[in-house]
Each structure stands twice: as structure tokens, then as C-alpha cells.
PDB file of C-alpha atoms in Angstrom:
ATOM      1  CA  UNK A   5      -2.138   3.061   0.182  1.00  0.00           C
ATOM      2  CA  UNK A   6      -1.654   3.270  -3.339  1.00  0.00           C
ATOM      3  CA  UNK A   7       0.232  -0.190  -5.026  1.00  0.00           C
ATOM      4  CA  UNK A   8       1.526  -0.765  -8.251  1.00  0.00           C
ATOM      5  CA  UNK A   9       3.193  -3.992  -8.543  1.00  0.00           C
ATOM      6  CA  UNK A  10       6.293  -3.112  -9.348  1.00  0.00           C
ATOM      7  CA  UNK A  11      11.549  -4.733  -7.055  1.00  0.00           C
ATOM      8  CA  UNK A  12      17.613  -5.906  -6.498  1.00  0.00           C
ATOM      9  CA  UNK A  13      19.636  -4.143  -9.590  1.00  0.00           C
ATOM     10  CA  UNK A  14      22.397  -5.931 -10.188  1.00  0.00           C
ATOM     11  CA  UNK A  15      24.868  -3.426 -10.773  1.00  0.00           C
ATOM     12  CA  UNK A  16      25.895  -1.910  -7.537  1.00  0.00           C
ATOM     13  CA  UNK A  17      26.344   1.775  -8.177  1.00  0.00           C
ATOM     14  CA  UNK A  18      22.734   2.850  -6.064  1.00  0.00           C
ATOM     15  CA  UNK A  19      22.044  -0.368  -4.100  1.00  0.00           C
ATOM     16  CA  UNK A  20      24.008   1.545  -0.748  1.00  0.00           C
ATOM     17  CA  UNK A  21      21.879   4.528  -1.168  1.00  0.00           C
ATOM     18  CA  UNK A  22      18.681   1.783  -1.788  1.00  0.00           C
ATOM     19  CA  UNK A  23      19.608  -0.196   1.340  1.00  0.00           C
ATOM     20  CA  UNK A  24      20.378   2.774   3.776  1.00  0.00           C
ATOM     21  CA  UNK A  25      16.412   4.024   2.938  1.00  0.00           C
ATOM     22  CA  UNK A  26      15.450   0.387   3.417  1.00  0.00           C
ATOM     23  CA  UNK A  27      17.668   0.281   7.214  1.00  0.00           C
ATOM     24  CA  UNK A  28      15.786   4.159   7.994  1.00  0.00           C
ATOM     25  CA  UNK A  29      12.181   2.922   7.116  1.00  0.00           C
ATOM     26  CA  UNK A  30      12.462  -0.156   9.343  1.00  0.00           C
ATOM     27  CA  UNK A  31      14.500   1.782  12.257  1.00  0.00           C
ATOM     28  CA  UNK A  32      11.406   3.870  11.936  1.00  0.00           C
ATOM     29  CA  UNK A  33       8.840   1.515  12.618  1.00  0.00           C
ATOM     30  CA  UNK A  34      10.553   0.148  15.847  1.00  0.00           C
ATOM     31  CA  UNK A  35      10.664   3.449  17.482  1.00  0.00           C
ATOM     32  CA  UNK A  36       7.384   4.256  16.650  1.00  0.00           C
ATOM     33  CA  UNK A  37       5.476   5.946  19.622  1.00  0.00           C
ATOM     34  CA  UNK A  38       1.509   4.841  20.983  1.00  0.00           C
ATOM     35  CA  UNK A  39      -0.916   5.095  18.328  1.00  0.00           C
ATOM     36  CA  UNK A  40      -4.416   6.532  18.621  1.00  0.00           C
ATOM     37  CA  UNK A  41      -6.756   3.849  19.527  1.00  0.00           C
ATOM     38  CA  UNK A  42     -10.359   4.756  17.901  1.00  0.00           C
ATOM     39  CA  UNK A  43      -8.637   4.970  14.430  1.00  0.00           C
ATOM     40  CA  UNK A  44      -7.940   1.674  12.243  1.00  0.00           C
ATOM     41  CA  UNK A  45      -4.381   1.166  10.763  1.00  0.00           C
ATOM     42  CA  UNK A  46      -6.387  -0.138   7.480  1.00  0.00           C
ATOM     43  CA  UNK A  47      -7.021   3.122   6.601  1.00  0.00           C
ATOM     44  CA  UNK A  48      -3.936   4.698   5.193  1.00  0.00           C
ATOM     45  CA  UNK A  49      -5.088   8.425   5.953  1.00  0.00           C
ATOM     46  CA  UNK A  50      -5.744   7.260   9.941  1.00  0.00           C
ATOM     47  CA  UNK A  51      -3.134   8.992  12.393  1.00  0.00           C
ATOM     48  CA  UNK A  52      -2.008   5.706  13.927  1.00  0.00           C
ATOM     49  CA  UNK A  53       1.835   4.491  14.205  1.00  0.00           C
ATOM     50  CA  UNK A  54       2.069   0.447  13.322  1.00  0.00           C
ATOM     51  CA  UNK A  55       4.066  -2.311  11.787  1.00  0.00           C
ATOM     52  CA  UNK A  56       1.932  -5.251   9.956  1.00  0.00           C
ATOM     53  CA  UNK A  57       3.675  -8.231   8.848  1.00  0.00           C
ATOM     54  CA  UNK A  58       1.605  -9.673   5.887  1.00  0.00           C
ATOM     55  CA  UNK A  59       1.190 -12.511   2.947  1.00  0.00           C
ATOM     56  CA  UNK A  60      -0.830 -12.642  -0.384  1.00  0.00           C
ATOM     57  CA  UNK A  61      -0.558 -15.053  -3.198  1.00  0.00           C
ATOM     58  CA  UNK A  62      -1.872 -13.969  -6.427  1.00  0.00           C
ATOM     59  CA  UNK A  63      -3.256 -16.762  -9.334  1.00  0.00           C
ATOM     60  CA  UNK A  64      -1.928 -15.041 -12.031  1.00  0.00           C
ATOM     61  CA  UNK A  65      -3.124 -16.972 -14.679  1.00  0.00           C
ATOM     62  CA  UNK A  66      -2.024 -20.175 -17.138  1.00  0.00           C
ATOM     63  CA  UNK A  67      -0.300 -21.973 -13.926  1.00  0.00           C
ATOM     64  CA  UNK A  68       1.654 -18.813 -12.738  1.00  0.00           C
ATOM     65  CA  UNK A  69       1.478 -17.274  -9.303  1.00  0.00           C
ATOM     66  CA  UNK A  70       3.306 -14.522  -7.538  1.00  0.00           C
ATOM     67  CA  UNK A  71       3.790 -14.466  -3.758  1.00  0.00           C
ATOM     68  CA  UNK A  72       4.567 -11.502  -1.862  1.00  0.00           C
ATOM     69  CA  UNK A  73       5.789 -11.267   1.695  1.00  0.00           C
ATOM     70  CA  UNK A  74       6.209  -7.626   2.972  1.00  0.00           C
ATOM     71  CA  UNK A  75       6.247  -5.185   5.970  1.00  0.00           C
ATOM     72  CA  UNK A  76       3.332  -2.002   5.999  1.00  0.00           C
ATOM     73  CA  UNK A  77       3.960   0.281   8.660  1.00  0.00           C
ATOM     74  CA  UNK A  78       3.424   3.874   9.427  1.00  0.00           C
ATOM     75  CA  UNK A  79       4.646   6.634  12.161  1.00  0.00           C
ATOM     76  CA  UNK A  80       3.369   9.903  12.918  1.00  0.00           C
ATOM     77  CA  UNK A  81       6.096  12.440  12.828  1.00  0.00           C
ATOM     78  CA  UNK A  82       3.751  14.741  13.657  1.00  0.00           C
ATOM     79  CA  UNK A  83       0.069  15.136  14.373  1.00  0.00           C
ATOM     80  CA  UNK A  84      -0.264  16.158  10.452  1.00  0.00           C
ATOM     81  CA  UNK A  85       2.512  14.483   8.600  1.00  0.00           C
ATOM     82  CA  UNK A  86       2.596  10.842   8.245  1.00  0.00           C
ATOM     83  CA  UNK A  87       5.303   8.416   7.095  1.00  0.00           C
ATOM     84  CA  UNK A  88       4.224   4.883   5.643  1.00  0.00           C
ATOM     85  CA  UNK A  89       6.551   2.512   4.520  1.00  0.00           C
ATOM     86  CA  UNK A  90       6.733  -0.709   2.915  1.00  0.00           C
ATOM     87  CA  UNK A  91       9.339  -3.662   2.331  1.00  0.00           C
ATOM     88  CA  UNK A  92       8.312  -6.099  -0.199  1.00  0.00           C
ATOM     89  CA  UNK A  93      10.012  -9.459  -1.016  1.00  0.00           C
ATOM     90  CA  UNK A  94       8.581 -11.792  -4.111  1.00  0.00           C
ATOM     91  CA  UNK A  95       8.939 -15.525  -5.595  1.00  0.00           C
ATOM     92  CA  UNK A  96       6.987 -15.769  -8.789  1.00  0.00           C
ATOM     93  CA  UNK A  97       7.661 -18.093 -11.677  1.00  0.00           C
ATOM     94  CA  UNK A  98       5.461 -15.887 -14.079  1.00  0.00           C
ATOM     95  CA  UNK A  99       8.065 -16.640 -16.520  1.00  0.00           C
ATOM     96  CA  UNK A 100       8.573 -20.265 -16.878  1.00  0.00           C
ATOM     97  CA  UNK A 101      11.243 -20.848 -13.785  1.00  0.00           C
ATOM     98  CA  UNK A 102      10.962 -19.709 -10.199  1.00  0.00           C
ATOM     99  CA  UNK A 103      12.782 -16.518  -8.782  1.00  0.00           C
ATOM    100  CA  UNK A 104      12.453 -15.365  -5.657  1.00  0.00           C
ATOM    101  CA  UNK A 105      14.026 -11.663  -4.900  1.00  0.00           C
ATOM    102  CA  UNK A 106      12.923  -8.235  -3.209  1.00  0.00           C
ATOM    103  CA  UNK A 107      10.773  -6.220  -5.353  1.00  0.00           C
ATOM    104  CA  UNK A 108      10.617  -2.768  -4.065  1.00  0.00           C
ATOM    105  CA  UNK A 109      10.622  -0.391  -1.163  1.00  0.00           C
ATOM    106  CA  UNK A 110       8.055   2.567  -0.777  1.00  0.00           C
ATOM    107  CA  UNK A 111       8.727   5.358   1.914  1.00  0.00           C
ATOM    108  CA  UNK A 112       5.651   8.146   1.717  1.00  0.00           C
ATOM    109  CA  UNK A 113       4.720  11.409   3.521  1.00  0.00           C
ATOM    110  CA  UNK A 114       1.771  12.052   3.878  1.00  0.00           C
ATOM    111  CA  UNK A 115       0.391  15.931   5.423  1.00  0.00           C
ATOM    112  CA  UNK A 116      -3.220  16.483   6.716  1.00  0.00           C
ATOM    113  CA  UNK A 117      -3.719  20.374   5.944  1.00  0.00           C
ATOM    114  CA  UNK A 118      -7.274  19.948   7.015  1.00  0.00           C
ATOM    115  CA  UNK A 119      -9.720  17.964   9.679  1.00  0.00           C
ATOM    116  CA  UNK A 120     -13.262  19.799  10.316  1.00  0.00           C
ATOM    117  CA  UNK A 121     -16.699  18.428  10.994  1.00  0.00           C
ATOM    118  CA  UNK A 122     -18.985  18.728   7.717  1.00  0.00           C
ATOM    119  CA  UNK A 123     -22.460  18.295   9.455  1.00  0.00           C
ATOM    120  CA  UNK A 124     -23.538  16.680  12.709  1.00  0.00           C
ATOM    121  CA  UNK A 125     -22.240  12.968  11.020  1.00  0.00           C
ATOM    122  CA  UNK A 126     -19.982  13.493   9.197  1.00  0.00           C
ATOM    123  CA  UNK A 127     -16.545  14.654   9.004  1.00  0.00           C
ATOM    124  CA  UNK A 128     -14.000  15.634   6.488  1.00  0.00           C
ATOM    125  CA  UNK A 129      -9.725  15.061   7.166  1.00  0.00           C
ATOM    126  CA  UNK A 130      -7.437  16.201   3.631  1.00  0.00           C
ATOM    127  CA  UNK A 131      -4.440  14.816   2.788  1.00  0.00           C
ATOM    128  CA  UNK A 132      -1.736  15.247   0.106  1.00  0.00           C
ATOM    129  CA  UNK A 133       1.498  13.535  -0.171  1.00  0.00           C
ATOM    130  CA  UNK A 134       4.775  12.440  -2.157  1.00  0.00           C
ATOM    131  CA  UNK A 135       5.814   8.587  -2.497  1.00  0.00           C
ATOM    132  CA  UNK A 136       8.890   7.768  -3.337  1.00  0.00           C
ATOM    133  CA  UNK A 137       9.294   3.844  -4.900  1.00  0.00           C
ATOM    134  CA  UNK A 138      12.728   2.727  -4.965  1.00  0.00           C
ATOM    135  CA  UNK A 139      12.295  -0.656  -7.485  1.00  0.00           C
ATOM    136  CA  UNK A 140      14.740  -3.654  -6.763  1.00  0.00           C
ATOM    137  CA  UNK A 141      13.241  -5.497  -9.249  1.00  0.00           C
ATOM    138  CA  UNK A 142      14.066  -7.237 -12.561  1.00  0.00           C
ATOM    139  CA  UNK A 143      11.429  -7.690 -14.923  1.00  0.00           C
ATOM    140  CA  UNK A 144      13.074 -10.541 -16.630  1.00  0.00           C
ATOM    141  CA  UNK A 145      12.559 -12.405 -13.428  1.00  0.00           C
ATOM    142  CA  UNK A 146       8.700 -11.204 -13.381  1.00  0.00           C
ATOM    143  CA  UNK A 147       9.966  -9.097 -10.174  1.00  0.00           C
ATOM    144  CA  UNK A 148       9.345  -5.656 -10.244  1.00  0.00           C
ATOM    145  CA  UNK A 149      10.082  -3.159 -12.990  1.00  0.00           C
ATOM    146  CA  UNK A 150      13.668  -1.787 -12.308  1.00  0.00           C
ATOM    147  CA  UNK A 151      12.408   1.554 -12.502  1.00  0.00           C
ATOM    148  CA  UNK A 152      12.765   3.823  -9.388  1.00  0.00           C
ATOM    149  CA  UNK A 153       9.382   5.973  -9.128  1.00  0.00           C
ATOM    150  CA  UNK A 154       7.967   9.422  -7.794  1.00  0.00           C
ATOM    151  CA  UNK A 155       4.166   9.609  -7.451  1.00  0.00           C
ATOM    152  CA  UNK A 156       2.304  12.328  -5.843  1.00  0.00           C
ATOM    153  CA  UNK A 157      -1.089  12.163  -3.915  1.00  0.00           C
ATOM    154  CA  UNK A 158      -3.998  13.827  -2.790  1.00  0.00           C
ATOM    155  CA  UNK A 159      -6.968  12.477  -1.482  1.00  0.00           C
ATOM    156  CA  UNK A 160     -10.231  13.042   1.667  1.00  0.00           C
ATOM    157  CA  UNK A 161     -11.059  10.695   3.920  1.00  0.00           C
ATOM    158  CA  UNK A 162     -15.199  10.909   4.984  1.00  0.00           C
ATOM    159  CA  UNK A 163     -16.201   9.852   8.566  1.00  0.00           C
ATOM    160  CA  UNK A 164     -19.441   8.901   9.572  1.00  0.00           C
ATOM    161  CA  UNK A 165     -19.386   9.964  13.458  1.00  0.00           C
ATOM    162  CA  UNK A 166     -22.189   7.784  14.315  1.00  0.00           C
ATOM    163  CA  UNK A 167     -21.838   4.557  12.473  1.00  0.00           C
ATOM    164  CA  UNK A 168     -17.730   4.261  11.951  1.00  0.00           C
ATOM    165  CA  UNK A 169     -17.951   4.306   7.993  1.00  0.00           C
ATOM    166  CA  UNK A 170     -15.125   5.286   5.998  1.00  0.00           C
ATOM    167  CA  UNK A 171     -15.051   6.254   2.763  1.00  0.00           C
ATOM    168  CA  UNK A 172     -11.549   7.680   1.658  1.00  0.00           C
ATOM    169  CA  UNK A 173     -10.941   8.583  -2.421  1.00  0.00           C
ATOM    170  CA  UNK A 174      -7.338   9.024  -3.366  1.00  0.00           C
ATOM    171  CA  UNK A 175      -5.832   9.768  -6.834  1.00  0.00           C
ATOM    172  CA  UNK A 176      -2.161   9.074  -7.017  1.00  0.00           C
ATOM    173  CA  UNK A 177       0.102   9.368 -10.195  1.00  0.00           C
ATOM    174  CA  UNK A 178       3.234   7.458 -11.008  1.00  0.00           C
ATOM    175  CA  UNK A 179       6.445   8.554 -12.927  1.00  0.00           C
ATOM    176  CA  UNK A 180       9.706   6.736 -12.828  1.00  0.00           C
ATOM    177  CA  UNK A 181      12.954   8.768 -13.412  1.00  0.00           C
ATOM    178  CA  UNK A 182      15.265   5.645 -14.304  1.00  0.00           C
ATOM    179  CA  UNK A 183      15.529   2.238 -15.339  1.00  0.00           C
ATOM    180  CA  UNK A 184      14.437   0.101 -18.204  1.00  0.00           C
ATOM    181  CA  UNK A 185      10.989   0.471 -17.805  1.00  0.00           C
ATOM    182  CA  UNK A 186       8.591   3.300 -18.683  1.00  0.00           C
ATOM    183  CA  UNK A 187       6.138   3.932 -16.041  1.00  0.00           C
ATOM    184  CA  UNK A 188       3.064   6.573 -16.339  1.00  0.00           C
ATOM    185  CA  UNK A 189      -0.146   5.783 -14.378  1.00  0.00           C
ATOM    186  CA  UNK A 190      -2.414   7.535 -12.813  1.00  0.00           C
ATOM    187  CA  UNK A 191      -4.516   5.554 -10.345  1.00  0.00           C
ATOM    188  CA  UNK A 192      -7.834   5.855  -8.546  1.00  0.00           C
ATOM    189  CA  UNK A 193      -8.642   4.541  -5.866  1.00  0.00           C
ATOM    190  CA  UNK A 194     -11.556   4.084  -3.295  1.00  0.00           C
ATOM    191  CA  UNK A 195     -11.646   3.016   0.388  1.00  0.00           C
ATOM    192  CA  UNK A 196     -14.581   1.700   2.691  1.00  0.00           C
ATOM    193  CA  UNK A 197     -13.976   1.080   5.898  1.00  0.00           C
ATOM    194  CA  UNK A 198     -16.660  -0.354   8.812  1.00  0.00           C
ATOM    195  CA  UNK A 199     -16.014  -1.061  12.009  1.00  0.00           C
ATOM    196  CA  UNK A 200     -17.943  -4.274  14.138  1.00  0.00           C
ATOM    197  CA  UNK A 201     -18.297  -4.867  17.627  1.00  0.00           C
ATOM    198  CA  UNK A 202     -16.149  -7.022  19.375  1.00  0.00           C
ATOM    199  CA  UNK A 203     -13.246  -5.153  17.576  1.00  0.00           C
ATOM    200  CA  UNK A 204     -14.266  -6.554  14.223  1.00  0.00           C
ATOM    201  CA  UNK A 205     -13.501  -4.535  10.966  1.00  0.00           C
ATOM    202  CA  UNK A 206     -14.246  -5.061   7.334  1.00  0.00           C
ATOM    203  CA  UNK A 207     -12.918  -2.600   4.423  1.00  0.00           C
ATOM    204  CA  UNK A 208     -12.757  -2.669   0.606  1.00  0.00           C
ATOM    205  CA  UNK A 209     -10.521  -1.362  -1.659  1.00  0.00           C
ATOM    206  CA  UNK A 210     -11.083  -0.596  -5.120  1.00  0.00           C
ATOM    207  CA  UNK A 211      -7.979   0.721  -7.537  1.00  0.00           C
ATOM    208  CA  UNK A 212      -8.215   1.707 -10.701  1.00  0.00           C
ATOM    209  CA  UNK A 213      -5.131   2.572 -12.331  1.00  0.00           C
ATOM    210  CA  UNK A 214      -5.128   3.688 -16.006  1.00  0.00           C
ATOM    211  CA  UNK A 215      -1.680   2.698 -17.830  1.00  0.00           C
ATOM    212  CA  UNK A 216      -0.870   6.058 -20.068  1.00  0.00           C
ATOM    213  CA  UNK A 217       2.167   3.753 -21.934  1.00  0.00           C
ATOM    214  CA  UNK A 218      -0.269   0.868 -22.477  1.00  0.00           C
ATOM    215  CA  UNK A 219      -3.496   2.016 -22.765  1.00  0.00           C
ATOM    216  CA  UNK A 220      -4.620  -0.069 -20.031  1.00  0.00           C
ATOM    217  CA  UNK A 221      -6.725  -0.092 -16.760  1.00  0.00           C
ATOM    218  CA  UNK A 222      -4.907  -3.407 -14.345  1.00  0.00           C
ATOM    219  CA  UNK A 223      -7.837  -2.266 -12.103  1.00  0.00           C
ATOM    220  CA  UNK A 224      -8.521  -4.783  -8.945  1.00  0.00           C
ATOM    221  CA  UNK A 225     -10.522  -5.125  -5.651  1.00  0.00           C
ATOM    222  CA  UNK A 226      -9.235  -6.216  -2.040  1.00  0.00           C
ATOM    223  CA  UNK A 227     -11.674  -6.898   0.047  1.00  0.00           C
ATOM    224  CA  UNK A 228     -10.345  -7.395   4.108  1.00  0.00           C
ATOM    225  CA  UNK A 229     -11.878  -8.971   7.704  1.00  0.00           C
ATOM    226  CA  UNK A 230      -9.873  -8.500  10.541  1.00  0.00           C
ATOM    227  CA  UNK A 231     -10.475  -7.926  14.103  1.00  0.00           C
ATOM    228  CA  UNK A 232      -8.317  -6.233  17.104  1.00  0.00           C
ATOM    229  CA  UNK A 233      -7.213  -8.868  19.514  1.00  0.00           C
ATOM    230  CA  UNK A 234      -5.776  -6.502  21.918  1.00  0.00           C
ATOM    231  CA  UNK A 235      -5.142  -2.451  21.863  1.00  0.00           C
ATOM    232  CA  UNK A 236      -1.836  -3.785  20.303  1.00  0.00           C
ATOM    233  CA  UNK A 237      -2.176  -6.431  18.256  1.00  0.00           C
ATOM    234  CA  UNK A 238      -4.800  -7.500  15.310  1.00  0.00           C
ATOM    235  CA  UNK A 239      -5.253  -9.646  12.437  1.00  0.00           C
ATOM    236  CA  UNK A 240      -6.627  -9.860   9.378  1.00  0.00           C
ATOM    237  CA  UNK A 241      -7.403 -11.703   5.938  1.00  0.00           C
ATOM    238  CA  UNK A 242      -7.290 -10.520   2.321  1.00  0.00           C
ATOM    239  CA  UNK A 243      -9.219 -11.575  -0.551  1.00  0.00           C
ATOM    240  CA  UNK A 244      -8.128 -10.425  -3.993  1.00  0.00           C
ATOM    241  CA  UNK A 245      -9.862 -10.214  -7.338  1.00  0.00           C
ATOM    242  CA  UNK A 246      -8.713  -9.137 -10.682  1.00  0.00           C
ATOM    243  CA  UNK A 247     -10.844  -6.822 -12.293  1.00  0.00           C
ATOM    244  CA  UNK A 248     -11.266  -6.449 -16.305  1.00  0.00           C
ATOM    245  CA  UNK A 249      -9.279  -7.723 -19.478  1.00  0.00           C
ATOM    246  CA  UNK A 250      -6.182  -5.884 -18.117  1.00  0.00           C
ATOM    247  CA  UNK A 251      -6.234  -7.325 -14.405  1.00  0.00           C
ATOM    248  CA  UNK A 252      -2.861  -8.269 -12.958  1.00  0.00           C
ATOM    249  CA  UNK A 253      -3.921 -11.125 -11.461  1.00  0.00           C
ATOM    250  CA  UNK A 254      -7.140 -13.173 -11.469  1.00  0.00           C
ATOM    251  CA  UNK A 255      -7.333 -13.527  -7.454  1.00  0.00           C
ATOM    252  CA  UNK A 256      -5.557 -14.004  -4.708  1.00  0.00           C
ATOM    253  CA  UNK A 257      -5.745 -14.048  -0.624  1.00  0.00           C
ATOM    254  CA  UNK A 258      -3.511 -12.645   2.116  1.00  0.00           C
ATOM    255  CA  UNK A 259      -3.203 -12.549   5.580  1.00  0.00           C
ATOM    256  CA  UNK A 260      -1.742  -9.814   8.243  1.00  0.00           C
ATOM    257  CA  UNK A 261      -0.368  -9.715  11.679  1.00  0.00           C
ATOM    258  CA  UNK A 262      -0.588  -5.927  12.973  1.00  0.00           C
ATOM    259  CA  UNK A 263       1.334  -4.320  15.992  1.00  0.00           C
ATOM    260  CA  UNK A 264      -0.200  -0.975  17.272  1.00  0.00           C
ATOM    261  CA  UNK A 265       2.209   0.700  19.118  1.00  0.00           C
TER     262      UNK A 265
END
């Protein structure tokens, strides 16, 4: 998935319609049905239905931090549509006091028009897709931006048939339709993903989102180990790094709890 770090308003005209999506998104996780078992969760274009639980504190720089606590999930509504969701809940004291609020939710469908084998190794799946951001925040606490979002998507995702690589480019742009703040980015961004044995994965993720209203690239790197416990269940850890003059953070480290259903 594409993230911006963007999440409650306090006027109340919108937050029912907000919190109904937020009830439907999490409904949709628990009823989610079996999930394919040779394709990794990690990989946002993988035809999988799961629910992760996960953590990541980010250094921001001159004593601040952000922490993030959030739900990831997905569920196949079909064999070529996809809906991912995520729930994400924040305490920062970026500026000068500690707040700690809900940030945003993100519901997105994605649609595979296209899976075919390119050459005896590799294969080729397409996707395209709509997100749809609502933003909680308040960027006076450092949460969020207040500004609901659309962004369409289109990306490929390359699989090596013989060793388990990978390798999924996405571009994604962002446009919000409301709120205080002006958003306009369009974002790169490029997956690798290896399997191990012993149900051992490790997967980087490179973004690279160029800031239209700023004139500025927050690009940054995630870098993840994680390893399948059971068919069900797996875990993993996140390592973070700011990238460039413009980074969002200077590091940071996470951890997940996945359920494969």
C-alpha cells in the first residue's frame, strides 16, 4: 500500500458518515473468508484476505516522535477485486505538548484485469484501483491533515516462479476534496518481496512521493522480517528510514501481528 501520513474533526456534521465506513471496514475484516496460502499478505497486490494488528514509532527529529497504532487488513470480494483497509490511531507531541487522537481511515479497491505468465520465470498480475482517505486528523495537533482524500492507482506486480521474488511498482496520486489542507502528490513506489525457508520473509519498500504544493519529495524506505508461525498467524518487524532533506521522519521501527484467515 500506498501511505501518506496524513487523521477526528471536531465539528460533527460528517463524523456519522466517517464512523459508519470505519464500523463497514472492520465488519469486513472479521468475515473475511480463507486466504490463499502460497501468497504473502506483505504484498498489497497478493489475493489473500487478513487482519494485521501493528506498531511503529517514528524519531521525528529535535526530541519529537509520532507513534502510530493501526489495523491493515484486506478481503477478496472477488478473485479480481480486492478491498484493503486501514484504521490508524496516533500520539505525537511534534508540536510542543502531547496529543493522542485517530488520524485517518483508508478503504481501497483494488481490480486485477490481468495475470499471465511472461516467460518460463516469470509472471506478470495488473492492478488498478481507487483509495478513498477519510482524514480525522487535526494538524494543529501534528495529527493528520483534516483533509478527506481520493487517490487513484495503478501498478504490476513481477513474480519470479522459481525463486519467490517480488518486485511490484505502483504509482498512486493524491487529491483531497475538503478541509484545511491542500493535498497534491503523486507517489512512487517500489516493492521487493523474498520469501525464506522455514516460512521466513523479508521485503522492502521504497516510496517516493513528490509534493506538487511544496515542491518536495518526503521520500522513505521500510525495510520488513517476518516469518509465518502457522498457516494463520505471522509476525513481523519494521525498520524505518527517512530518506532526503524532505523526509518525514528520520527512522523509526514497527512491529505486526498478522491473522490469515
Amino acid at each position: 500500500m500506498l501511505d501518506v501520513g496524513l487523521g477526528i474533526h471536531n465539528k460533527n456534521s460528517g463524523n456519522n458518515m466517517k464512523i459508519q465506513a470505519l464500523v463497514l471496514a472492520l465488519a469486513t475484516g472479521i468475515v473475511a473468508a480463507p486466504a490463499i496460502a502460497d501468497e504473502n499478505a506483505s504484498n498489497p497486490l497478493a489475493a489473500v484476505n487478513n487482519t494485521d494488528i501493528r506498531y511503529q514509532y517514528f524519531d521525528l527529529g529535535n526530541g519529537a516522535d509520532k507513534q502510530d497504532a493501526f489495523i491493515d487488513g484486506a478481503y477478496m470480494l472477488r478473485p479480481d477485486l480486492k478491498l484493503k483497509y486501514e484504521l490508524h490511531y496516533n500520539s505525537t507531541d511534534v508540536t510542543g505538548t502531547r496529543f493522542t487522537d485517530f488520524e485517518k481511515l483508508s478503504l481501497k479497491a483494488i481490480y486485477f484485469p490481468s495475470q499471465r505468465p511472461l516467460n518460463e520465470t516469470w509472471a506478470i498480475k495488473s492492478a488498478i484501483g481507487l483509495e478513498w482517505i477519510l482524514d480525522f486528523g487535526d494538524p494543529e495537533k501534528g495529527i493528520g491533515t483534516g483533509s478527506d482524500q481520493i487517490a487513484p492507482f495503478g501498478g504490476f506486480a513481477f513474480a519470479n516462479t522459481k525463486s519467490g521474488l517480488t518486485l511490484i511498482p505502483l504509482l498512486q496520486h493524491f487529491a483531497s476534496y475538503n478541509g484545511p489542507t491542500d493535498i497534491n502528490q503523486t507517489a512512487m513506489r517500489l516493492i521487493a518481496l523474498q520469501p525464506f525457508g522455514d516460512g521466513y520473509w523479508a521485503k522492502a519498500d521504497i516510496k517516493a512521493p513528490y509534493d506538487w504544493e511544496n515542491d518536495a519529495w518526503p521520500a522513505t524506505a521500510e525495510f520488513q522480517i517476518g516469518k509465518n508461525l502457522s498457516p494463520g498467524i505471522a509476525i513481523y518487524a519494521d525498520f524505518l528510514i527517512g530518506i532526503g532533506s524532505d523526509r518525514p521522519y528520520d527512522n523509526g521501527a514497527g512491529l505486526g501481528l498478522r491473522f490469515n484467515y
